[in-house]
Amino acid sequence: FGNVMGTPIINQPQVAIMAAGAIQKKPAVVETPEGDMIAVRHKMFLSHSYDHRAVDGALGGMFVKRVAEYLEAWDLNREI
């Protein structure tokens, strides 16, 4: 649908849900050996909701960080 960001709502009996926004080109600071510079980067919002009775904030944060790392390292040329 092209949504940039949203708040996913848990459907019972699920305990967590994740949403990914549309990928857009945005200006961002990039660190280089010559110093910081502004460059155009592809950016996406990744959000999640979870039932705090089953998942605490630390575990939820570690999970979304791992998903983000996996997506950032995605190789389109890898074999499936």
Tab-separated table of C-alpha atoms in Angstrom:
chain	number	residue	atom	x	y	z
A	1	PHE	CA	0.000	0.000	0.000
A	2	GLY	CA	3.017	2.301	0.237
A	3	ASN	CA	2.568	3.059	3.948
A	4	VAL	CA	5.721	4.498	5.484
A	5	MET	CA	4.898	3.569	9.075
A	6	GLY	CA	2.166	1.876	11.055
A	7	THR	CA	1.319	0.388	14.418
A	8	PRO	CA	0.677	-3.345	14.203
A	9	ILE	CA	-2.105	-4.635	16.464
A	10	ILE	CA	-1.826	-8.037	18.113
A	11	ASN	CA	-4.560	-10.518	17.202
A	12	GLN	CA	-5.362	-12.839	20.117
A	13	PRO	CA	-4.064	-15.464	20.843
A	14	GLN	CA	-0.857	-14.171	19.186
A	15	VAL	CA	1.724	-12.538	21.444
A	16	ALA	CA	3.613	-10.414	18.896
A	17	ILE	CA	3.376	-8.881	15.445
A	18	MET	CA	5.790	-6.983	13.205
A	19	ALA	CA	5.203	-4.425	10.450
A	20	ALA	CA	7.539	-3.107	7.756
A	21	GLY	CA	7.011	0.257	6.086
A	22	ALA	CA	7.700	1.168	2.481
A	23	ILE	CA	11.348	1.589	1.505
A	24	GLN	CA	12.131	5.200	0.599
A	25	LYS	CA	15.243	7.139	-0.372
A	26	LYS	CA	16.200	9.577	2.413
A	27	PRO	CA	19.229	11.758	3.194
A	28	ALA	CA	21.397	10.266	5.934
A	29	VAL	CA	24.784	10.868	7.547
A	30	VAL	CA	27.346	8.318	6.358
A	31	GLU	CA	30.628	7.859	8.243
A	32	THR	CA	33.680	7.495	5.977
A	33	PRO	CA	37.448	7.501	6.645
A	34	GLU	CA	37.496	11.062	5.256
A	35	GLY	CA	34.774	12.175	7.665
A	36	ASP	CA	31.006	12.351	7.802
A	37	MET	CA	29.012	13.114	4.669
A	38	ILE	CA	25.361	13.247	3.685
A	39	ALA	CA	24.254	10.655	1.157
A	40	VAL	CA	21.003	9.240	-0.168
A	41	ARG	CA	20.185	5.940	1.546
A	42	HIS	CA	17.282	3.519	1.376
A	43	LYS	CA	15.356	3.680	4.680
A	44	MET	CA	12.455	1.690	6.107
A	45	PHE	CA	10.588	1.795	9.416
A	46	LEU	CA	10.348	-1.542	11.210
A	47	SER	CA	7.874	-1.670	14.108
A	48	HIS	CA	6.525	-4.345	16.381
A	49	SER	CA	3.991	-4.812	19.151
A	50	TYR	CA	3.999	-7.547	21.741
A	51	ASP	CA	2.168	-8.728	24.823
A	52	HIS	CA	4.353	-7.706	27.780
A	53	ARG	CA	3.082	-10.685	29.757
A	54	ALA	CA	5.055	-12.929	27.366
A	55	VAL	CA	7.826	-10.669	26.012
A	56	ASP	CA	9.673	-7.941	27.908
A	57	GLY	CA	11.192	-4.833	26.328
A	58	ALA	CA	14.759	-6.177	26.320
A	59	LEU	CA	13.832	-9.351	24.443
A	60	GLY	CA	11.592	-7.422	22.037
A	61	GLY	CA	14.378	-4.928	21.356
A	62	MET	CA	16.932	-7.683	20.732
A	63	PHE	CA	14.547	-9.373	18.317
A	64	VAL	CA	13.830	-6.283	16.216
A	65	LYS	CA	17.556	-5.419	16.191
A	66	ARG	CA	18.383	-8.879	14.845
A	67	VAL	CA	15.711	-8.639	12.152
A	68	ALA	CA	17.055	-5.204	11.134
A	69	GLU	CA	20.631	-6.561	10.955
A	70	TYR	CA	19.443	-9.463	8.802
A	71	LEU	CA	17.594	-7.149	6.409
A	72	GLU	CA	20.513	-4.676	6.212
A	73	ALA	CA	22.891	-7.494	5.242
A	74	TRP	CA	20.518	-8.980	2.630
A	75	ASP	CA	22.316	-10.189	-0.506
A	76	LEU	CA	20.115	-10.162	-3.605
A	77	ASN	CA	22.643	-12.318	-5.464
A	78	ARG	CA	22.741	-15.201	-2.989
A	79	GLU	CA	21.381	-18.577	-3.995
A	80	ILE	CA	18.283	-19.840	-2.261
